[in-house]
Structures are given as structure tokens and as C-alpha cells.
CSV table of C-alpha atoms in Angstrom, one decimal:
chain,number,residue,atom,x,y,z
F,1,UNK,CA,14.5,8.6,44.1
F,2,UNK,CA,11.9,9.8,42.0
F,3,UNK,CA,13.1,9.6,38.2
F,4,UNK,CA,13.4,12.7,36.2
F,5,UNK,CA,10.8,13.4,33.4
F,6,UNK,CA,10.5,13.7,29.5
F,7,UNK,CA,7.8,14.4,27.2
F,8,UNK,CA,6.5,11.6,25.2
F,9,UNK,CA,4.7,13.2,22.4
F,10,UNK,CA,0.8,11.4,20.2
F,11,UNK,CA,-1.0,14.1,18.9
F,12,UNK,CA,-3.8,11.6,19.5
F,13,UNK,CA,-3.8,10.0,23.5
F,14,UNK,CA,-5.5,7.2,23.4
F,15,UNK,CA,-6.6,5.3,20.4
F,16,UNK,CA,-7.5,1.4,21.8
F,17,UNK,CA,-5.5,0.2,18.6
F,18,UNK,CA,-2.1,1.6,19.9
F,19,UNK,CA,-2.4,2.4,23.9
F,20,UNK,CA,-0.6,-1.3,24.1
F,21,UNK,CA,2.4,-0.9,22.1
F,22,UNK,CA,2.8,3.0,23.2
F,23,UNK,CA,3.2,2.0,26.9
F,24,UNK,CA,5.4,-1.3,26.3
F,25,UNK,CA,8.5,1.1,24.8
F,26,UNK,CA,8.8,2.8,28.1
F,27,UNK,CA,8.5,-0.7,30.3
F,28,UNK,CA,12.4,-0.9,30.7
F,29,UNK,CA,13.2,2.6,31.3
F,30,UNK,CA,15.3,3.2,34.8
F,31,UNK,CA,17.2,6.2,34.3
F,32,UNK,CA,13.9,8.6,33.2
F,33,UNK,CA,10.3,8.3,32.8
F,34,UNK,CA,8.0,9.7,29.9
F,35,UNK,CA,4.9,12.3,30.8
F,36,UNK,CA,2.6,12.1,27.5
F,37,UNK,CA,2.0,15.0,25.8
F,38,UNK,CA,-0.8,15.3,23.0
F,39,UNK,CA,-3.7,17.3,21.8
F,40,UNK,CA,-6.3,14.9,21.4
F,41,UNK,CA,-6.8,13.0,24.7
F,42,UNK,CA,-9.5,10.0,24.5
F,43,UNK,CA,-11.1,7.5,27.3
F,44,UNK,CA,-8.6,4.9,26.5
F,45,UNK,CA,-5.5,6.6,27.9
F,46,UNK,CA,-6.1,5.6,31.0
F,47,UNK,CA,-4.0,2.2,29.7
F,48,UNK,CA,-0.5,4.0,29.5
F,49,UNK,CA,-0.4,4.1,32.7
F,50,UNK,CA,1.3,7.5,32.9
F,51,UNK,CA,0.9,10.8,33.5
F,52,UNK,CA,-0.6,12.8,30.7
F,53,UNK,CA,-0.8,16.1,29.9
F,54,UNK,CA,-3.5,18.0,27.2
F,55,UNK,CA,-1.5,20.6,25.8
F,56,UNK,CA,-2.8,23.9,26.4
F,57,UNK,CA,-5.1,22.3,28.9
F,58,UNK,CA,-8.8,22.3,28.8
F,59,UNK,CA,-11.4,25.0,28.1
F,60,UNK,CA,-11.7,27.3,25.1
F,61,UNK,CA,-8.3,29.2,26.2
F,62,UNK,CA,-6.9,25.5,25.7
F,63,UNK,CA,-8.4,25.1,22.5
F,64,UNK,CA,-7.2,28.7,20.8
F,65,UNK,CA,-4.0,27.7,22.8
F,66,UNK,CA,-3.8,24.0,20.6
F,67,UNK,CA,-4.8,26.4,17.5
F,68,UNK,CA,-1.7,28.4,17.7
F,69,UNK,CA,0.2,25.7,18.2
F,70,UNK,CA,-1.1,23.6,14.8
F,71,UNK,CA,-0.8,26.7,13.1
F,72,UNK,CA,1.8,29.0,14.2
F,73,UNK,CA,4.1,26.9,16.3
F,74,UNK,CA,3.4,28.8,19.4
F,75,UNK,CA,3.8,26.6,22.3
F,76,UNK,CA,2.3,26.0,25.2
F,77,UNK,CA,3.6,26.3,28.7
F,78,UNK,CA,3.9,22.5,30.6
F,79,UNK,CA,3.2,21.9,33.2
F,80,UNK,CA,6.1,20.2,34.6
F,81,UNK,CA,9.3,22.8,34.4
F,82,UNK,CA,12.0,19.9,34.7
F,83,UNK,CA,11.7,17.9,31.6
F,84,UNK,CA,15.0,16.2,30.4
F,85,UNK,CA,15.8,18.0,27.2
F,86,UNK,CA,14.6,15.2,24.8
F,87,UNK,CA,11.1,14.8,23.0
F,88,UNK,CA,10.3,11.4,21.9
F,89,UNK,CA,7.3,11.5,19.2
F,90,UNK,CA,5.4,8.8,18.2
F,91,UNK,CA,4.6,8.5,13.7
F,92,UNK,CA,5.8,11.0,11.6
F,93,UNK,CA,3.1,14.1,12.0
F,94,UNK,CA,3.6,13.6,15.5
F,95,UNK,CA,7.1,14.3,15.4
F,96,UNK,CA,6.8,17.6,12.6
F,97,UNK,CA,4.2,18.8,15.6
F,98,UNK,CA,6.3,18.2,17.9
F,99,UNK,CA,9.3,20.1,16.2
F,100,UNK,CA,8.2,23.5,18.0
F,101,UNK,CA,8.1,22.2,21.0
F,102,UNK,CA,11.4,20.7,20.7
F,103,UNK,CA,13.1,23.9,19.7
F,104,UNK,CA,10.9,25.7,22.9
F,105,UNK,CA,12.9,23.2,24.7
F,106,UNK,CA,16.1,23.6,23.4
F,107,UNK,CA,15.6,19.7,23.2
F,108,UNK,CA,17.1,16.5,21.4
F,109,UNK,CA,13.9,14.9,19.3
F,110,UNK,CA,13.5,11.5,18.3
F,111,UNK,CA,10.9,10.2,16.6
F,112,UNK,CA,9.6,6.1,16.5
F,113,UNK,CA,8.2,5.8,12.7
F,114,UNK,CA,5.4,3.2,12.7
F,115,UNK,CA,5.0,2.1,8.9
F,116,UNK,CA,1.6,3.8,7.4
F,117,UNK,CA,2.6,7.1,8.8
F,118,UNK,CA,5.5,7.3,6.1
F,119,UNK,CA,4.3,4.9,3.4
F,120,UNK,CA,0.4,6.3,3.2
F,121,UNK,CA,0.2,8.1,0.1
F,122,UNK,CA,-2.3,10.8,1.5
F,123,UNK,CA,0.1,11.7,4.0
F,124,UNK,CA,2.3,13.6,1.9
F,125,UNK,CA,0.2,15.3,-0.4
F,126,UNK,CA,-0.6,19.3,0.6
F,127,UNK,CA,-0.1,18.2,4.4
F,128,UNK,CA,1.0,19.2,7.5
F,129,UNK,CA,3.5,16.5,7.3
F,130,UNK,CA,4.7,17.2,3.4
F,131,UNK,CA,5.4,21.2,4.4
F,132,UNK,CA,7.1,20.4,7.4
F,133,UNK,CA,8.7,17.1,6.4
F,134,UNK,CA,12.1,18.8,5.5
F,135,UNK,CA,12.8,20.5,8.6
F,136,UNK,CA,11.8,17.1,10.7
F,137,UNK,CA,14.5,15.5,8.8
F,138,UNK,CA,17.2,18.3,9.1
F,139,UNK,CA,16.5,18.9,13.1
F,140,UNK,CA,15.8,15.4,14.2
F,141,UNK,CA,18.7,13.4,15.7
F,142,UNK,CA,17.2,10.1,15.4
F,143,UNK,CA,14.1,8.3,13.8
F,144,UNK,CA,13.8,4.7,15.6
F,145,UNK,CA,11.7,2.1,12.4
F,146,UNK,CA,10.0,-0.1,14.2
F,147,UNK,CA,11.3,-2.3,10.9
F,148,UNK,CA,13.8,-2.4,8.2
F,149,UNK,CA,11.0,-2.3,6.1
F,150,UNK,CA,10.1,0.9,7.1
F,151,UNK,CA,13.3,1.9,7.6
F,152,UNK,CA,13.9,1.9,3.7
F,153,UNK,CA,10.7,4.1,3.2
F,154,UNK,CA,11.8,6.7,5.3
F,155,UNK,CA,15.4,6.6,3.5
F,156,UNK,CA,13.3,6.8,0.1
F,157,UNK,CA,11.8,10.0,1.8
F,158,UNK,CA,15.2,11.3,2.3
F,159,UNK,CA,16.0,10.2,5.4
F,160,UNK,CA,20.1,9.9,5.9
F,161,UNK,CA,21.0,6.8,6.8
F,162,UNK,CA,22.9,7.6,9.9
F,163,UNK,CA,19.8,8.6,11.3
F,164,UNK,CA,17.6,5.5,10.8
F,165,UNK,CA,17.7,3.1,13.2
F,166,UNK,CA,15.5,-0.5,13.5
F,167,UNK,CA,14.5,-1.5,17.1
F,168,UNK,CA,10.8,-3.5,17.2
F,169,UNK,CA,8.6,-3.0,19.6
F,170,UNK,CA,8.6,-5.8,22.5
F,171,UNK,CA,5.7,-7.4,24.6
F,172,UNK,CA,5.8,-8.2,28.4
F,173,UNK,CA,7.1,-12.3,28.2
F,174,UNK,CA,5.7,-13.8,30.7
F,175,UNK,CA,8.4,-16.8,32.4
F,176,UNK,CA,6.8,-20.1,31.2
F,177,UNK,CA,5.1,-20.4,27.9
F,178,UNK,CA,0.9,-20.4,29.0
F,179,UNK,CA,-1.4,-23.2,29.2
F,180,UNK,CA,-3.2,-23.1,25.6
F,181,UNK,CA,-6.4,-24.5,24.8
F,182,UNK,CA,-7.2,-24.0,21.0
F,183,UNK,CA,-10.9,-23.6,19.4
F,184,UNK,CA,-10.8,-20.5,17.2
F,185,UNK,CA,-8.9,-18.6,14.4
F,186,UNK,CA,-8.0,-15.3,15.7
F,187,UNK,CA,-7.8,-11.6,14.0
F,188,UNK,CA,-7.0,-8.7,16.0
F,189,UNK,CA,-6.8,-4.8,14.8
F,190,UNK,CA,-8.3,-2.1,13.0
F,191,UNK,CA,-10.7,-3.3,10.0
F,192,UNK,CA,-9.1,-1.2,7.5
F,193,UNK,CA,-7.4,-2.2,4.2
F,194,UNK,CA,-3.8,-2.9,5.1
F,195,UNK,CA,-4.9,-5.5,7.3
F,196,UNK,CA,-6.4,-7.9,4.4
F,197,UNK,CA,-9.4,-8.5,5.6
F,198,UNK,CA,-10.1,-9.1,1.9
F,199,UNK,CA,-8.0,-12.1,1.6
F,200,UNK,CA,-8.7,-13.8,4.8
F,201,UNK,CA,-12.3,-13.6,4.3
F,202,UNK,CA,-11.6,-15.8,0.7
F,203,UNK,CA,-9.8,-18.1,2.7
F,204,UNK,CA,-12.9,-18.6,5.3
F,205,UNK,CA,-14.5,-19.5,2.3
F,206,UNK,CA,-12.1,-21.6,1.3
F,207,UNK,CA,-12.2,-23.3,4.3
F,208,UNK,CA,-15.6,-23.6,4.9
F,209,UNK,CA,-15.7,-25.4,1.3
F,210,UNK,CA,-13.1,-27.6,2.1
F,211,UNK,CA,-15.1,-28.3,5.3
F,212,UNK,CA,-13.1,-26.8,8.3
F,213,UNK,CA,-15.4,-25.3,11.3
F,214,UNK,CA,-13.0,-23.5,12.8
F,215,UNK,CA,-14.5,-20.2,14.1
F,216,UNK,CA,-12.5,-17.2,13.3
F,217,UNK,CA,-13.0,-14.4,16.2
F,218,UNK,CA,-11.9,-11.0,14.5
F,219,UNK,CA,-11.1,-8.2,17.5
F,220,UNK,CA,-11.4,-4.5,16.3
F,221,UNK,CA,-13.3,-2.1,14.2
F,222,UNK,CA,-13.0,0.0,11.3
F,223,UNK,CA,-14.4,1.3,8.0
F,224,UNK,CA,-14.4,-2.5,6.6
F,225,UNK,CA,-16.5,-4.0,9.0
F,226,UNK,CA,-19.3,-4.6,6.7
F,227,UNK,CA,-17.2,-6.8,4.6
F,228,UNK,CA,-16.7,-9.0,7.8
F,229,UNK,CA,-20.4,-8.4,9.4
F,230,UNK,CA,-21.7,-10.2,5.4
F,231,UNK,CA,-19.0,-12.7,5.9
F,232,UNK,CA,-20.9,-13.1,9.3
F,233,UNK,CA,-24.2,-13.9,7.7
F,234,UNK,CA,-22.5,-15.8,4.7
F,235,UNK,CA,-21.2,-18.2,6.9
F,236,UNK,CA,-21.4,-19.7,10.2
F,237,UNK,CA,-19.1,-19.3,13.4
F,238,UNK,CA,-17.6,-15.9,12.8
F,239,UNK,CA,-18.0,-13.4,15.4
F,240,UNK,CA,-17.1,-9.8,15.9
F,241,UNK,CA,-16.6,-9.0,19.3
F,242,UNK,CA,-15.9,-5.6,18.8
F,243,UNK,CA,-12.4,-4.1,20.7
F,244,UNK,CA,-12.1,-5.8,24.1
F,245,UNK,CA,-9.8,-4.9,26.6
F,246,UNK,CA,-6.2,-6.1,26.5
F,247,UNK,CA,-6.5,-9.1,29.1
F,248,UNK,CA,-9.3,-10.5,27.4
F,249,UNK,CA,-7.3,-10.0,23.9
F,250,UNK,CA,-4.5,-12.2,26.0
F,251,UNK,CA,-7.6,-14.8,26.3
F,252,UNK,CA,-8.4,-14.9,23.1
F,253,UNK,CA,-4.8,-15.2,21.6
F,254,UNK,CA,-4.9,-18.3,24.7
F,255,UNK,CA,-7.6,-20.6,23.0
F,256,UNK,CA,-6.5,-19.7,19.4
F,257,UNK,CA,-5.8,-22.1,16.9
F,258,UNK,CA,-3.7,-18.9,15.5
F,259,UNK,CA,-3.6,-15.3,15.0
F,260,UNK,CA,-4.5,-14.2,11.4
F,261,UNK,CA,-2.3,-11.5,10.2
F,262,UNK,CA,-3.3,-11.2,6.1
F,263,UNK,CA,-1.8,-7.7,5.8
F,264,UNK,CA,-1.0,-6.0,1.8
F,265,UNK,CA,0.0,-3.1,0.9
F,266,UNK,CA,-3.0,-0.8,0.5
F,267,UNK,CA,-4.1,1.2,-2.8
F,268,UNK,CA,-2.6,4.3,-1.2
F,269,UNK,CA,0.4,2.8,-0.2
F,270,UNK,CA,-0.6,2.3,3.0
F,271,UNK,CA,1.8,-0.5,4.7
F,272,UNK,CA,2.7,-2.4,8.0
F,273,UNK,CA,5.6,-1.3,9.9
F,274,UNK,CA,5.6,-4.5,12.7
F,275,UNK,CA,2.1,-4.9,13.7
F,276,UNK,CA,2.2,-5.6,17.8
F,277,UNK,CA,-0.4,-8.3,17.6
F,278,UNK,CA,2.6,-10.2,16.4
F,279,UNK,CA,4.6,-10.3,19.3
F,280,UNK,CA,1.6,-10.2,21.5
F,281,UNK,CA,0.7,-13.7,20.4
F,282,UNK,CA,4.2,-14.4,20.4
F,283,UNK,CA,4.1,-13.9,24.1
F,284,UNK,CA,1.2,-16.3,24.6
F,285,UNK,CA,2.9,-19.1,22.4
F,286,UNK,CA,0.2,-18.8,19.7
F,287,UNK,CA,1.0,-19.7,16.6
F,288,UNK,CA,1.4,-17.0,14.2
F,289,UNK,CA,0.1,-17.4,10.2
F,290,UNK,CA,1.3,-13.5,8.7
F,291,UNK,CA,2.2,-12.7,5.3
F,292,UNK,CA,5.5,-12.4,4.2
F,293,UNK,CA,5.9,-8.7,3.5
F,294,UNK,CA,7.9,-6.1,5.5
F,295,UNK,CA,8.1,-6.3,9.5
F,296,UNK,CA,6.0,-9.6,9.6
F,297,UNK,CA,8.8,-11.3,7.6
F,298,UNK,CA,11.5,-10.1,9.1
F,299,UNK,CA,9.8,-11.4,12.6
F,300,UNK,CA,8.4,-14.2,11.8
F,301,UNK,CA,11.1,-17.6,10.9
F,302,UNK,CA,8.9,-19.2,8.5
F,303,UNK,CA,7.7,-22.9,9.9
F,304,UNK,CA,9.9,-22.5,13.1
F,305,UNK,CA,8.3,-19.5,14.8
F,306,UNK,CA,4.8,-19.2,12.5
F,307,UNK,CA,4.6,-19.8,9.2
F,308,UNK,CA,4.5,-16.7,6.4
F,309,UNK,CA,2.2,-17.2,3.2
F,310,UNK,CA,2.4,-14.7,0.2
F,311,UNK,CA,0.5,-11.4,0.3
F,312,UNK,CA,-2.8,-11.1,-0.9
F,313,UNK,CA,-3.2,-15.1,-1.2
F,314,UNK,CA,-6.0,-16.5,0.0
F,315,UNK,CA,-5.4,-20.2,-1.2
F,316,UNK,CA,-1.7,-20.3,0.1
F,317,UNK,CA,-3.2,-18.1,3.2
F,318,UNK,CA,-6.3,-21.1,3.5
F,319,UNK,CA,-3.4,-23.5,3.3
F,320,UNK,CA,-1.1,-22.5,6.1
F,321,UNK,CA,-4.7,-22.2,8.2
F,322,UNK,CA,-5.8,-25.8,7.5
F,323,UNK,CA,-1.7,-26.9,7.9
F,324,UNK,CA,-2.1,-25.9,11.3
F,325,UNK,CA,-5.9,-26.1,12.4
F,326,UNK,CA,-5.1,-29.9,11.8
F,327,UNK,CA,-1.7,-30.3,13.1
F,328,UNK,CA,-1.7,-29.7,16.9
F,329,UNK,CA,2.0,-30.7,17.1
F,330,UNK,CA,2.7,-28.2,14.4
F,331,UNK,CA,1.0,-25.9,16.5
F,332,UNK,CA,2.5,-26.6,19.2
F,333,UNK,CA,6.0,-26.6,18.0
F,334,UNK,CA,5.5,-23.0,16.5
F,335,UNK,CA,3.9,-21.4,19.5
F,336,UNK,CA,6.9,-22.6,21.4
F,337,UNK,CA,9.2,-21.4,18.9
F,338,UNK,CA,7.4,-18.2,18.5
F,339,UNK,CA,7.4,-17.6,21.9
F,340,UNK,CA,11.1,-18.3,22.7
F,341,UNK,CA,12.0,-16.2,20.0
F,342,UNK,CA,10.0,-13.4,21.6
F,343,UNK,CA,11.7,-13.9,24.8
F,344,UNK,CA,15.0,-12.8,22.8
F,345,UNK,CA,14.3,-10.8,19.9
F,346,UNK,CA,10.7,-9.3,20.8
F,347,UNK,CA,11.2,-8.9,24.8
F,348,UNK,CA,9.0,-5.4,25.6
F,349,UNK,CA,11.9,-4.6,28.6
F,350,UNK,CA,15.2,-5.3,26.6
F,351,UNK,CA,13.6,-3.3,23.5
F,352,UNK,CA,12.6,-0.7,25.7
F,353,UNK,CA,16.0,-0.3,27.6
F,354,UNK,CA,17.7,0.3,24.0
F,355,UNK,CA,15.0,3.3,23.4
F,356,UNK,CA,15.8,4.4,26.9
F,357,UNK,CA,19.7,4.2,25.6
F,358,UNK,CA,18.8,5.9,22.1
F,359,UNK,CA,17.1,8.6,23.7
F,360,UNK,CA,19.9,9.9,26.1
F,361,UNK,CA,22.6,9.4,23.3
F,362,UNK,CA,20.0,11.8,21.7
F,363,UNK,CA,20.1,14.2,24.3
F,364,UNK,CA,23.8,13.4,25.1
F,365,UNK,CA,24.6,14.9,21.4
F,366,UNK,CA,22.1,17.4,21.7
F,367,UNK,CA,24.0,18.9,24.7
F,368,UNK,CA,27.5,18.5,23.0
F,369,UNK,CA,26.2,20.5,19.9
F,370,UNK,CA,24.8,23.6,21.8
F,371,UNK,CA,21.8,25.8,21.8
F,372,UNK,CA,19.4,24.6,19.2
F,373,UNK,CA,18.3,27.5,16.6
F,374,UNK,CA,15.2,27.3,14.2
F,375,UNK,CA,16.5,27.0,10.4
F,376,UNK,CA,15.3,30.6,9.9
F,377,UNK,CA,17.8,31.8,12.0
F,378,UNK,CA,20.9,30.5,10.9
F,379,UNK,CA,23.3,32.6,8.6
């Protein structure tokens, strides 16, 4: 029997950064399935592996019809007429544009905060978000953190508590930890300046200095390229790849000494939720170097399932690279725990089954509470 339908709700379909983690929470789901819904719909969507849906369709009646929506909360019809009443949005504009269509619905909402989308300083001055911020927190039964650590920013944004809950975002495990054959450091994600691209190229320095020839492989793109592309030409064996589809990313993470994840907090505030690079290499029993801030401490069991360095050091981050480049049975022994800790903690189809769970208590409490009325109607 064909599973009933919900709306799944990224203003933006597709970006290669975040197709991955987007279709792992849905993995476990057997009592409903999600039908994306956004306004932006780009090449890459093709990797959720779903049905998806442009709202107000295509053509210029779709785009005045996306217009009124952004600006006047007038919905669109879907196309499907059956949805469960419950909208699952992904970051936090996502869910204040998906409000309206919620309350069309008469539907519970939930919304799966990400990290940057709540701690990004831009995002809350004279914004979509800021206005509409108030009423997401009133009329949403549920914000899912993908960390504590961003769990405690959106209670600093007035969040209640009894609506936060923590549930990272899994990766497919596979049964037997992969054959690994390491040659390269690894960096995977967007070349922006959360990600510390900064620091880790001082430790490649470093490194080089000290005399390790380790290539470093950095996956991804971004406004801070140029930083890596003169690290390129400043020393030798670092390559930029560019993004690469997810399998070879599972290659990569394969023949990697480890994965390099140097994140800081940004100038603007800009922060790491969980990154899914981290269970992703988890899943492939590479070794995992990340710093110890936020989500990445809170996964990561310092020298039994990767080893965390402080934020925004590149000696101590240089270190823990070396400690492991010329340890293989270090490595070794922290893929394996990295990747049986995945198994339990970070497993894509047991975290996904809990969503599937929060959602229909969502829409379980929704129905118990009645017809859902817009603020401006309430006495």
C-alpha cells in the first residue's frame, strides 16, 4: 500500500552541499513519505530521490504566484490534495515561509534548525526571518536541533524549551566497516568562513615545514577558494577537485588519512550545527580530526572516535594531523571507533525513524488542539 504524503518544505531544492543530509532524514520513514516543496528548484535535486514540487509551478503565472507567496502569504494550490496535515521545514527562513502554508493546511509544522540559520548575525537583522520570527515560535509545535549546541541558540532566540528537541542527522552505515587505503588529508564542504579554511591552511604549512607530504584533497566551493587555490600554488600536492558527486565523496573519505573539519565561529556569528561530513566519514571508518566546538564535540569522543583540537588552532590542529598521518594503528583504532559509534548514535535509519515519530506526535497534537487560526484572528 502506497504510503500517504507530506510536504517537506527548502525554499532552496537542491543545493549539492545539503541534497545528502536532506534525503538521509526521511530514509527510515514507514508510516508516510515527504513530497518536497520549495521555490527555488536547482539541477542537483535530482539526489533526494523524491518527488518534488515548484510551488506555484513554472512560467510567469508561477513566478507572480511565488511573489504573493514571499510577500503576502497567499498560497499556492498543490498539487497533491491528500497531504498528512504536517509540514516539516528545513532552517529557520524555511520554516517562517513555510508558516502560511501550514495555516492553509490547517497543519502541525516542525521545523529541523541547522546551526548558521539561527546563529548568523545577518539573518536577523531587517529580515524576512527577524519580522516573522515571533509568530514561527508561537505557531510551531516543534523545532528538531540537529545539536545541543544549536539547541541553546535557538532558546537564546526565545525558543521555549519544551519545544527544542536534539536528534542529529544519521548516515546510511553500511554492515562491515570498508576496506581503507590511506594517501590523502581530506576536506569536504562549502569554502566559506565557518569552515576554517583559515586555520587548516596554517597547519598545511606547518606541516609542510615539519616535512609531511601528505596531500590534502579539499571537495567543495565557495567565496574562499582563492585562499585555498594560493595555498595550491604555495605548496605542493593540494588539489581542488571542485564538488564531486556523493559516491566519489565516499572514495575519497575511503583513501583518507582523515577528514579535516577546522570549523570557528565566523565574524558574523555564523556557526556549525553538526556538519554531515562527520558522520559521513564516520560511516566509512575514516578517522575524523574536528574542532571541539558545538555539534562536532558533542559527536566526536576525543581519541576514541577522532580526535578534537581547539578552534582556530592551527599548531594543535597540525598536531592531531601529524599524530595520525604517522600512526596507522591510531588510525585505525579511531576509524573503527568512529564507525561503531556511528552505527549507534549516528545511524541515518534509527535517526530518521525518531523524525518520522516527532512528526506524527506533531500532527497527533495538532489534531487534539483543533482548527488552527492565524494570530490575527484570535480574541
Amino acid at each position: 500500500m502506497e504510503l500517504p504524503p507530506f510536504v517537506a518544505y527548502r525554499d532552496r531544492l537542491g543545493v549539492p552541499s545539503e541534497v545528502g543530509f536532506l534525503r538521509r532524514q526521511y530514509v527510515g520513514f514507514t508510516r508516510m513519505h515527504p513530497i518536497w516543496v520549495g521555490r527555488t528548484i536547482l539541477p542537483q535535486v535530482s539526489r533526494l530521490r523524491c518527488q518534488v514540487y515548484r510551488l506555484g509551478d513554472y512560467g510567469m503565472v508561477g513566478a507572480a504566484r511565488r511573489l504573493l507567496f514571499r510577500h503576502f502569504d497567499v498560497v499556492p494550490r498543490l498539487p497533491v490534495p491528500n497531504f498528512e496535515p504536517v509540514v516539516h521545514a528545513q532552517f529557520a527562513r524555511g520554516g517562517v515561509l513555510a508558516l502560511p502554508l501550514a495555516r492553509s493546511m490547517r497543519a502541525a509544522l516542525v521545523v529541523t534548525l541547522h546551526g548558521g540559520d539561527v546563529s548568523k548575525a545577518k539573518n536577523w537583522r531587517r529580515t524576512l526571518l527577524a519580522a516573522r520570527w515571533p509568530d514561527l515560535v508561537r505557531e510551531t509545535g516543534t523545532f528538531v536541533c540537529v545539536s545541543q549546541a544549536v539547541a541553546e541558540v535557538a532558546a537564546a532566540r526565545g525558543v521555549p524549551e519544551r519545544k527544542l528537541t536534539v536528534l542529529p542527522i544519521g548516515e546510511e552505515i553500511p554492515d562491515s566497516p570498508p576496506d581503507r587505503a590511506p594517501s590523502h588529508y581530506l576536506f569536504v564542504g562549502r569554502f566559506v568562513e565557518k569552515k576554517g579554511l583559515a586555520v587548516l591552511a596554517e597547519a598545511m604549512r606547518r606541516l609542510r615545514a615539519e616535512g609531511d607530504a601528505t596531500p590534502l584533497v579539499c571537495i567543495g566551493d565557495g567565496p574562499m577558494r582563492p585562499v585555498l587555490q594560493a595555498l595550491s600554488r604555495e605548496l605542493p600536492g593540494i588539489s581542488l577537485p571542485g564538488w564531486v558527486d556523493i559516491r566519489a565523496v565516499s572514495g575519497y573519505m575511503r583513501s583518507a588519512v582523515a577528514l579535516i573539519v577546522p570549523s570557528v565561529i565566523a565574524a558574523d556569528g555564523d556557526a556549525e550545527g553538526l556538519p554531515s561530513v562527520i558522520p559521513e566519514a564516520m560511516a566509512q571508518a575514516c578517522p575524523v580530526i574536528a574542532s571541539a566546538q558545538g555539534g562536532m564535540a558533542e559527536a566526536i569522543m576525543d581519541d576514541v572516535s577522532g580526535l578534537l583540537a581547539p578552534p582556530g588552532d592551527p599548531a594543535a590542529l597540525a598536531r592531531a594531523m601529524r599524530r595520525v598521518s604517522a600512526d596507522a594503528d591510531l588510525a585505525r583504532r579511531l576509524g573503527l571507533g568512529g564507525f561503531g559509534q556511528a552505527s549507534v548514535t549516528l545511524n541515518a535509519r534509527l535517526q530518521s525513524a525518531k523524525l518520522e515519530t516527532i512528526l506524527l506526535d506533531a500532527m497527533a497534537q495538532r489534531q487534539k488542539a483543533g482548527s488552527w487560526t492565524r494570530p490575527r484572528d484570535r480574541t
